[in-house]
Short mmCIF file of C-alpha atoms and ligand atoms in Angstrom, two decimals:
data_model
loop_
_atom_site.label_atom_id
_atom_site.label_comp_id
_atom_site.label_asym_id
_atom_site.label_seq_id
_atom_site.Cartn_x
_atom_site.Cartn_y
_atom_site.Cartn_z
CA UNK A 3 -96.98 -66.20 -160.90
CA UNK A 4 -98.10 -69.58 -158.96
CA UNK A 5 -95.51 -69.53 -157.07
CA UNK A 6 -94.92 -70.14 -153.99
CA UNK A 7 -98.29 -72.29 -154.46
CA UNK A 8 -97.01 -74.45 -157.24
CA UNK A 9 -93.40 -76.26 -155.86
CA UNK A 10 -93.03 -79.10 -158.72
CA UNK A 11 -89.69 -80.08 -156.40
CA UNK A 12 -92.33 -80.98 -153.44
CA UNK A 13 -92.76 -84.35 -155.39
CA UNK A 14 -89.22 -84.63 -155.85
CA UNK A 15 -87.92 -84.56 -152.07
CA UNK A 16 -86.95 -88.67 -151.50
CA UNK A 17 -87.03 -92.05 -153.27
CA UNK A 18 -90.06 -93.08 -152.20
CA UNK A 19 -92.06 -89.81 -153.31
CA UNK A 20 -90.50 -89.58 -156.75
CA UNK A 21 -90.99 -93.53 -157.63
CA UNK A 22 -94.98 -92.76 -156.01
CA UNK A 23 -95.61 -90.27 -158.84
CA UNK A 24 -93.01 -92.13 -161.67
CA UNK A 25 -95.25 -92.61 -164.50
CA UNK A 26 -93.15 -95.07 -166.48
CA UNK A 27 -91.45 -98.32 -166.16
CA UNK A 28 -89.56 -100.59 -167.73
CA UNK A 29 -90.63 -104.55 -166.86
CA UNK A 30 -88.52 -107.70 -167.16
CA UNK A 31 -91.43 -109.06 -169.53
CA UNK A 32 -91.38 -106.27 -171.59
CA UNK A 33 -87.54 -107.16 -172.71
CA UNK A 34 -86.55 -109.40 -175.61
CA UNK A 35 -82.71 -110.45 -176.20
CA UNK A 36 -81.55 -110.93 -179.32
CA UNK A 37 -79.08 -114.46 -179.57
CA UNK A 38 -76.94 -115.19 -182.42
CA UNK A 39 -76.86 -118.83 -182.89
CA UNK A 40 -73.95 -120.72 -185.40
CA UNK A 41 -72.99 -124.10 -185.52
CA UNK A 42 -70.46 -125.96 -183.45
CA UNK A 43 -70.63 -127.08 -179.53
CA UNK A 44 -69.45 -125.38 -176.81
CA UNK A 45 -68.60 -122.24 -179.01
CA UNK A 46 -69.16 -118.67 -177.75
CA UNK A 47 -67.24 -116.37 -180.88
CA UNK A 48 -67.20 -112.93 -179.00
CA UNK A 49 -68.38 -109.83 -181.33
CA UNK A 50 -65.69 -106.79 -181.22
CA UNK A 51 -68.59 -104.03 -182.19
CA UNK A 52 -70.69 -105.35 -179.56
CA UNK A 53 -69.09 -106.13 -176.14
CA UNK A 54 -70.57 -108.45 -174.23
CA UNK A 55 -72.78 -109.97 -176.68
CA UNK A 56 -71.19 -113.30 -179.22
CA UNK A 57 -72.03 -115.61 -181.38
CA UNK A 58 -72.94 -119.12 -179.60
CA UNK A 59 -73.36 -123.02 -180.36
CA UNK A 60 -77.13 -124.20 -179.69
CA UNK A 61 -75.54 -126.39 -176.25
CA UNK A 62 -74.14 -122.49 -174.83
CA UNK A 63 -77.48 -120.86 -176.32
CA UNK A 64 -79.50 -122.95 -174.09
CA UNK A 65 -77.58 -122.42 -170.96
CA UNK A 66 -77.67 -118.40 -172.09
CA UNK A 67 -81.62 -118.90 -171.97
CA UNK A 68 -81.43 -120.53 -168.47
CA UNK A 69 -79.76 -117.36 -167.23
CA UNK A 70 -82.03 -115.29 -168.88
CA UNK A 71 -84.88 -116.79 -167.31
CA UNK A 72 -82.84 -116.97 -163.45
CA UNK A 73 -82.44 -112.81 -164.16
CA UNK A 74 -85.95 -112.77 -165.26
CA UNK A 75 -86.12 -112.78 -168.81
CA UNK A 76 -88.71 -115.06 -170.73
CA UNK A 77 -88.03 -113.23 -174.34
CA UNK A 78 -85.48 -114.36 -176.66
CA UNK A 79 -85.04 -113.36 -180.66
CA UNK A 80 -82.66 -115.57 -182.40
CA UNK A 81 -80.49 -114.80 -185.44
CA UNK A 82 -79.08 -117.56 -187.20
CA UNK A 83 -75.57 -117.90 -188.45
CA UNK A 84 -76.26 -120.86 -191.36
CA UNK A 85 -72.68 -123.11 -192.13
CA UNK A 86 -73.62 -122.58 -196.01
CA UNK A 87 -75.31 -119.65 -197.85
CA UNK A 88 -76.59 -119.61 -201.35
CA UNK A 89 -78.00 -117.26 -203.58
CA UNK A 90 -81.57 -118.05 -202.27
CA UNK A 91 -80.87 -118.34 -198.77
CA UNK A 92 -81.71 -122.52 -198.84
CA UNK A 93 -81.02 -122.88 -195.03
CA UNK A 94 -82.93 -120.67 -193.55
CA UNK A 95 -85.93 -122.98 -194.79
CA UNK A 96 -84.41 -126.39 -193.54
CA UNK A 97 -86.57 -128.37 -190.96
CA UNK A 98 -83.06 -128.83 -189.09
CA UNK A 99 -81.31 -125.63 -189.97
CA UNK A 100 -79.58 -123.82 -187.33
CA UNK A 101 -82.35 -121.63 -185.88
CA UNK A 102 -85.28 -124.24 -185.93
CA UNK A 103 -82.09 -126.60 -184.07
CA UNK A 104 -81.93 -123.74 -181.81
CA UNK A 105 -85.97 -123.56 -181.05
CA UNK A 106 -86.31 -126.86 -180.36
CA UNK A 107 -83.27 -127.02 -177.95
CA UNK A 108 -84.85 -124.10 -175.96
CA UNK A 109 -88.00 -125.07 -175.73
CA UNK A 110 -87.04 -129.31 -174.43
CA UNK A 111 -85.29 -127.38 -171.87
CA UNK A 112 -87.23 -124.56 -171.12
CA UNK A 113 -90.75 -125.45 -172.36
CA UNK A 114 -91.92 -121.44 -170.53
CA UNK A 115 -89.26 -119.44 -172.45
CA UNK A 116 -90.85 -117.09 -175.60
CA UNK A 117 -88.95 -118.01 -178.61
CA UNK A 118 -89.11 -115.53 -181.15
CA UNK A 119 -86.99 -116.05 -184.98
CA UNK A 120 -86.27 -113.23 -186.91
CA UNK A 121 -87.53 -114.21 -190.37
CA UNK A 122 -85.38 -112.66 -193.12
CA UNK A 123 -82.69 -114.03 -195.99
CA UNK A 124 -79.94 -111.74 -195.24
CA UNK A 125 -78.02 -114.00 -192.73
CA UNK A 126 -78.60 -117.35 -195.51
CA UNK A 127 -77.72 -115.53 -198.73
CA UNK A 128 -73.99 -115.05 -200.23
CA UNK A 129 -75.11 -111.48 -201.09
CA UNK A 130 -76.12 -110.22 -197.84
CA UNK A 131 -79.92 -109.03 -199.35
CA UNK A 132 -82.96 -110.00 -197.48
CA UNK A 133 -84.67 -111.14 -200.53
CA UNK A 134 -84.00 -113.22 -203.78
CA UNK A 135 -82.32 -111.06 -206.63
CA UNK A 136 -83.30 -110.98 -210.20
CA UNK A 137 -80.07 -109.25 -211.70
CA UNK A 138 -79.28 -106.54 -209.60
CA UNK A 139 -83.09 -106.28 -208.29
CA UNK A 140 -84.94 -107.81 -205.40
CA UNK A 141 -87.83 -109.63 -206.39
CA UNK A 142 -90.50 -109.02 -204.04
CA UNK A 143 -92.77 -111.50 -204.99
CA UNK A 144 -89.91 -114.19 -205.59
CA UNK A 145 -89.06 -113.86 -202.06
CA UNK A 146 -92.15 -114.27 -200.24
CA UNK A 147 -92.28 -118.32 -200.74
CA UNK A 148 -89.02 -118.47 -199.04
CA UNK A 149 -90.08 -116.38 -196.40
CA UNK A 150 -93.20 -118.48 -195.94
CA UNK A 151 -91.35 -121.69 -195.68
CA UNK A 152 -88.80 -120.07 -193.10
CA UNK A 153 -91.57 -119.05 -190.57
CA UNK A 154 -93.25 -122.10 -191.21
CA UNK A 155 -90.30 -124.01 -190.02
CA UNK A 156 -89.62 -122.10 -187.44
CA UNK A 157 -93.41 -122.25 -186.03
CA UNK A 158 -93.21 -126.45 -186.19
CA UNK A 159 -89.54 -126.22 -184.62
CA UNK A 160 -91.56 -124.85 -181.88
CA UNK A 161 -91.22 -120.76 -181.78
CA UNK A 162 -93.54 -119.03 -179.94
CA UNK A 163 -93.19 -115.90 -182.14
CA UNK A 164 -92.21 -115.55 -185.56
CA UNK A 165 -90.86 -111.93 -186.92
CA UNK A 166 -90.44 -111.15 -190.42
CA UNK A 167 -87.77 -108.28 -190.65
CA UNK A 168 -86.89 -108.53 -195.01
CA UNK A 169 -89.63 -105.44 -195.70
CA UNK A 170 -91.43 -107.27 -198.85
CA UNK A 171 -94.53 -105.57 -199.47
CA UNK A 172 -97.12 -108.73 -198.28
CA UNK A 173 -95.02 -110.77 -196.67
CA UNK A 174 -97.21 -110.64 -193.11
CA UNK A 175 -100.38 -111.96 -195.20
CA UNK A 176 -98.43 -114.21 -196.97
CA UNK A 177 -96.99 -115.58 -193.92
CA UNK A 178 -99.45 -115.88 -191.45
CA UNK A 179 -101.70 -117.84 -194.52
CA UNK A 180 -99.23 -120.57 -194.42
CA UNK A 181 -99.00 -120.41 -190.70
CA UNK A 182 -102.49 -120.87 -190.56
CA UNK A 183 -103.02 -123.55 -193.39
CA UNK A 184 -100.47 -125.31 -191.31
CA UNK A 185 -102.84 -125.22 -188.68
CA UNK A 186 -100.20 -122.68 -186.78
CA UNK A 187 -102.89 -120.03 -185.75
CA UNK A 188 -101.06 -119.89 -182.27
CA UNK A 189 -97.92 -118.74 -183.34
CA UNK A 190 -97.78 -115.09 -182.82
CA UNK A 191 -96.72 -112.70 -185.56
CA UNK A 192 -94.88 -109.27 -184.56
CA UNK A 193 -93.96 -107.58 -188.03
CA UNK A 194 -91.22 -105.29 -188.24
CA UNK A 195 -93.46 -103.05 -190.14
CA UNK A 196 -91.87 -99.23 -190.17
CA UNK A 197 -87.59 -100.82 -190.29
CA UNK A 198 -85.78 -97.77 -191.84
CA UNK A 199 -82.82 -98.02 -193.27
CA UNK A 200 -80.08 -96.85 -191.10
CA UNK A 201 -76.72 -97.02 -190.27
CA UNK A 202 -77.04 -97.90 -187.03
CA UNK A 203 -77.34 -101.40 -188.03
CA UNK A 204 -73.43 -102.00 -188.58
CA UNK A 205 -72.15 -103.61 -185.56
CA UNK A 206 -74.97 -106.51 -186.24
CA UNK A 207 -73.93 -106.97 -189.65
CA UNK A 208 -71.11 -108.18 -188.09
CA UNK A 209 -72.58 -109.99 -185.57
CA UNK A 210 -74.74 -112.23 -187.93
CA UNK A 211 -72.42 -111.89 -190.82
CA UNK A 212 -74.75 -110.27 -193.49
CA UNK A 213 -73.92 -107.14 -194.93
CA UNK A 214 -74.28 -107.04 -198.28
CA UNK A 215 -71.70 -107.70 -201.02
CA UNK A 216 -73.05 -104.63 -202.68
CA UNK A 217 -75.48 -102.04 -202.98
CA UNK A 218 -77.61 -101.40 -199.73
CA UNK A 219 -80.96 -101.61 -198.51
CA UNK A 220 -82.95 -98.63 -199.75
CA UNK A 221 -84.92 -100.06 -202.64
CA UNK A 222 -86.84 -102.40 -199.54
CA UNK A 223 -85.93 -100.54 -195.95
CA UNK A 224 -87.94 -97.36 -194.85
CA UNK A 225 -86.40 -93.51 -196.18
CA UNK A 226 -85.48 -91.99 -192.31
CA UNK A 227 -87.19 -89.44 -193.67
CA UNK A 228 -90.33 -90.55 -193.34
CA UNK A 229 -93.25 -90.26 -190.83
CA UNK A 230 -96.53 -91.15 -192.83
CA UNK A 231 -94.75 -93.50 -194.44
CA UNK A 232 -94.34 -95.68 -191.17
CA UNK A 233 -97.95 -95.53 -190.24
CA UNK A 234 -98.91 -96.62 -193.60
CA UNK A 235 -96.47 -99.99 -192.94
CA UNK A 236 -98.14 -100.30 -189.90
CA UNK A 237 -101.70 -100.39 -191.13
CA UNK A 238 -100.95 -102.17 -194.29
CA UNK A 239 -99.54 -105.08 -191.73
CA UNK A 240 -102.20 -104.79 -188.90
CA UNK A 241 -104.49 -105.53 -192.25
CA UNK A 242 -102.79 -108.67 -193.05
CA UNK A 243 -102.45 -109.70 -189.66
CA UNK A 244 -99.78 -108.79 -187.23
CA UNK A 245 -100.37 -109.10 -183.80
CA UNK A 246 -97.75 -106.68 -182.72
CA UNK A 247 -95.65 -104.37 -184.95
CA UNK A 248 -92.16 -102.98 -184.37
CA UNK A 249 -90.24 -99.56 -185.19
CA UNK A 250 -86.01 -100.29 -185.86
CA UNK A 251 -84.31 -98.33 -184.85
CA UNK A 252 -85.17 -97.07 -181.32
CA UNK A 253 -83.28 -94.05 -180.67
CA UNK A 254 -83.40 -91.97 -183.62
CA UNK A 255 -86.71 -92.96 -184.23
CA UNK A 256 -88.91 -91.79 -181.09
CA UNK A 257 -91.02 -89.70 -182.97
CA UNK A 258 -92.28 -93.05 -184.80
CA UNK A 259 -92.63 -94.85 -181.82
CA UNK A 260 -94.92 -92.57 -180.55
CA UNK A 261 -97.14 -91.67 -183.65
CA UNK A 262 -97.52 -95.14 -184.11
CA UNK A 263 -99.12 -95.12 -180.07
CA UNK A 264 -101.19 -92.50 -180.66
CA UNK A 265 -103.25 -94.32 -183.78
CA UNK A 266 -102.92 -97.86 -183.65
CA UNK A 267 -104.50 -99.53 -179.89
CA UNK A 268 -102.28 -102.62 -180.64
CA UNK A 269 -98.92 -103.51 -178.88
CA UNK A 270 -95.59 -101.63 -179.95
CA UNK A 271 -92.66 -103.28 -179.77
CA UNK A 272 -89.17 -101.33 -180.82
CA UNK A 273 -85.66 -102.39 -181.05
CA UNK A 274 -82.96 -100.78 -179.58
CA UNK A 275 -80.66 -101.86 -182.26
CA UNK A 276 -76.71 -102.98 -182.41
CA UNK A 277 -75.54 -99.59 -183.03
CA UNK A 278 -77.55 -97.82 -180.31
CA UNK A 279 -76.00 -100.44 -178.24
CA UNK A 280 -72.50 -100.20 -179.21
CA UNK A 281 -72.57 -96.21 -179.13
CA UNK A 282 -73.10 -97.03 -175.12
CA UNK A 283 -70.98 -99.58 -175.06
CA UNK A 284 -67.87 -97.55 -176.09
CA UNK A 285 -68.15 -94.38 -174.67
CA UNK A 286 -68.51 -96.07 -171.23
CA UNK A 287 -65.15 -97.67 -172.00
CA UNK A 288 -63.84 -94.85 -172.15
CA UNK A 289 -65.02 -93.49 -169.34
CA UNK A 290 -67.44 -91.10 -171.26
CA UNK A 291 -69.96 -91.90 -169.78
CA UNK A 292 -71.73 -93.98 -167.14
CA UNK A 293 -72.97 -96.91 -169.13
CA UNK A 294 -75.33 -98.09 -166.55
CA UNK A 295 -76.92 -95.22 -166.24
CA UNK A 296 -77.50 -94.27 -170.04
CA UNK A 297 -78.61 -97.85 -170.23
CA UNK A 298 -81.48 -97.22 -168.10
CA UNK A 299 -82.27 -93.85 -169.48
CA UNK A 300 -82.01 -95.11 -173.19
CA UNK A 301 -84.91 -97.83 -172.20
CA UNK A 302 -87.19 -95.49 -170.61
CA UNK A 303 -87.39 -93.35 -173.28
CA UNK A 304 -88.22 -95.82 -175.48
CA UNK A 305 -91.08 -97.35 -172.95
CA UNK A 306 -92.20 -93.39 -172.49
CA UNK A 307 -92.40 -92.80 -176.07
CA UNK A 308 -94.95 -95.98 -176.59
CA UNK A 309 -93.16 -98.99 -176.71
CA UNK A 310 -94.34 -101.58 -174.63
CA UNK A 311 -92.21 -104.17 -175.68
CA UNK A 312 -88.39 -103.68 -176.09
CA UNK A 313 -86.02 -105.78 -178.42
CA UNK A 314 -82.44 -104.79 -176.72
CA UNK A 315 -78.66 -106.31 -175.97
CA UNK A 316 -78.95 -104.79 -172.67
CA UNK A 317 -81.88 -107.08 -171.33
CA UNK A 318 -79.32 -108.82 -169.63
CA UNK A 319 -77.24 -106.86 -168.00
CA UNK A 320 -80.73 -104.62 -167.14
CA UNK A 321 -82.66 -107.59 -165.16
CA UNK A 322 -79.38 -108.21 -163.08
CA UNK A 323 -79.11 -104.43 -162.15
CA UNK A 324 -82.51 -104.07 -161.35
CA UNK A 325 -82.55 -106.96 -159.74
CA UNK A 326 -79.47 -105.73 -157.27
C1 PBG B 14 -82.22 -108.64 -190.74
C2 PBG B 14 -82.09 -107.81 -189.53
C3 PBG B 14 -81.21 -106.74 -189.29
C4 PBG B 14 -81.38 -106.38 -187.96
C5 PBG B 14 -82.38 -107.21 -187.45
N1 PBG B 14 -82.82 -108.06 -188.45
C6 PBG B 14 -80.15 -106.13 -190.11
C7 PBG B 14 -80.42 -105.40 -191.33
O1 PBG B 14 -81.55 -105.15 -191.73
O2 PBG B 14 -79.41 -105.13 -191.97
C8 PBG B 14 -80.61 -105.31 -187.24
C9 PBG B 14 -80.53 -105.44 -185.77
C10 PBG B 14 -79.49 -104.63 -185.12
O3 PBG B 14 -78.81 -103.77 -185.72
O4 PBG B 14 -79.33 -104.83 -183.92
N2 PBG B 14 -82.77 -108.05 -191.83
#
C-alpha cells in the first residue's frame, strides 16, 4: 500500500549510504582473546579442533599480546595449562603458577594491555570438575576458598580482570570480599553468571586439557533450557558484585543475550565459545563456506543482540581484516 512512497532499498543504494544508517558495530575494544598458556619456552602446541589458535609458553604469550595490541587488541583472557593437577586443583592458587607467571609477564611488557584470568578448577584438577568433589558430588561451599585464593593471586600477579567461570552458587561475593580485604577493590570482576551447559564447549576441552574423567557438568552449569533461570544468575551476581556479567555460549544463546539487555543497565559481555569457532573454522576448509564472512556476521549478531563486549578466537584474525 505505501508503495511507491516507502523504497526501504533507497538506503541501500552504495557503501557509504548503507554504513550512514548501520546501526551496529563491532569495535576492536569490545574484543577479548582467549590465550592458553602451559609451561615451557618457546613452545606454541597447535590445537587440531581449533585452527589457528595453540597452546603457548609465557616468552610466545607475550609476543602474541604485542601483536594483539599492533592489530588493536587491548583484551586478553588466559587459560592456564598447570604441569601438575591434583584432586583440589593446588596450582591454580600458587603465587607463581602458570597463569599469575603469565600476568606478570604481560603486564612488565605491556603495562596498557587488559589482563583478564578465567577463575575456575577444571584446568588444575585430575578430574576435569570445576569444583572440589566430596565422593561423586561437588561441594559448593568446599570450593569457594580455592576459588578465592585463585583470583586473589591472580589480582596481586597483576590482572586487570578476574572471571570466575566454575558456577558455585556465591562465588562472586565470596570473591570480590577477599579481593577487597586484600585491598584489590580495582580489580574488575566480570562473572560468567548465566554459562549453560553445552556441547559446544568440546574443542576447548581440548585446548586446556579439562574434560572431565567422568560425569559432566549439569549438577553446576545452566539447563539450555532455561530463560528465567539466566536472569536470576545475573541478578543474584550483580547483588554480590559483578561489574560485568557474561552469557556462554554466544550463538545458541541470543535470546539470553538479549533478555539479559533489556533488564539489567550494566555491561554484557558473551563468549563466542570454541565450538562456535571451530563449526566456522571447518566448514570454511572445506570450502563451505566463506569463513571471513560468517566471521563477521557471527560477531554482529552477537553485538546486535546486546553484547557489548565479546570473548572470541576470532579477535585476531577480525582486527587484521578490518584493519585491511
Ligand atoms: C572453564 C571454562 C570452560 C570454557 C571457559 N571456561 C569450559 C567448560 O566449562 O567446560 C569454555 C570456553 C570455550 O568453549 O571456548 N570452566
Amino acid at each position: 500500500m505505501s508503495f511507491p512512497v516507502h523504497r526501504p532499498r533507497r538506503l541501500r543504494q552504495n557503501e557509504a549510504l548503507r554504513s550512514l544508517v548501520r546501526e551496529t558495530q563491532v569495535s576492536l575494544s569490545g574484543l577479548v582473546q582467549p590465550l592458553f598458556v602451559c609451561p615451557g619456552k618457546d613452545l606454541v602446541r597447535p590445537i587440531s579442533s581449533m585452527p589457528g589458535i595453540a597452546q603457548m609458553s609465557v616468552d610466545r604469550i607475550v609476543e602474541e599480546c604485542r601483536e594483539l595490541r599492533d592489530c588493536g587488541i587491548e583484551n586478553v583472557i588466559l587459560f592456564g595449562i598447570p604441569a601438575e593437577k591434583d584432586a583440589t586443583g593446588s596450582s591454580a592458587v600458587l603465587d607463581d603458577g602458570i597463569v599469575p607467571t603469565a600476568v606478570r609477564a604481560i603486564k612488565t611488557a605491556l603495562p596498557e594491555m587488559i589482563v583478564w584470568c578465567d577463575v575456575c578448577l577444571c584446568e588444575y584438577t585430575d578430574h576435569g570438575h570445576c569444583g572440589i568433589l566430596r565422593g561423586p558430588e561437588i561441594d559448593n561451599d568446599a570450593t569457594l576458598p580455592r576459588l578465592q585464593a585463585m583470583a586473589l593471586a591472580c589480582a596481586k600477579a597483576g590482572a586487570d580482570v578476574v572471571a570466575p567461570s566454575d558456577m558455585m552458587d556465591g562465588r562472586v561475593g565470596a570473591i570480590r570480599s577477599t579481593l577487597d580485604l586484600a585491598g584489590m577493590h580495582q580489580t574488575v570482576l566480570v562473572s560468567y553468571a548465566a554459562k549453560y551447559c553445552s556441547g559446544f564447549y568440546g574443542p576447548f576441552r581440548e585446548a586446556a586439557e579439562s574434560a572431565p574423567k567422568f560425569g559432566d557438568r549439569r549438577s553446576y552449569q545452566m539447563d539450555p533450557a532455561n530463560t528465567d533461570e539466566a536472569l536470576r544468575e545475573v541478578a543474584l551476581d550483580l547483588a554480590e558484585g559483578a561489574d560485568i556479567v557474561m552469557v556462554k555460549p554466544a550463538l545458541s544463546y541470543l535470546d539470553i543475550i538479549r533478555r539479559v539487555k533489556d533488564r539489567f543497565d550494566v555491561p554484557i559481555a558473551a563468549y563466542n565459545v570454541s565450538g562456535e569457532y571451530a563449526m566456522v573454522k571447518a566448514a570454511a576448509q572445506n570450502g563451505w563456506l566463506d569463513g571471513d564472512r560468517v566471521m563477521k556476521e557471527v560477531l554482529l549478531s552477537i553485538a546486535r543482540a546486546g553484547a557489548s563486549i565479546i570473548l572470541t578466537y576470532h579477535a585476531k584474525e577480525y582486527a587484521r581484516l578490518s584493519r585491511g
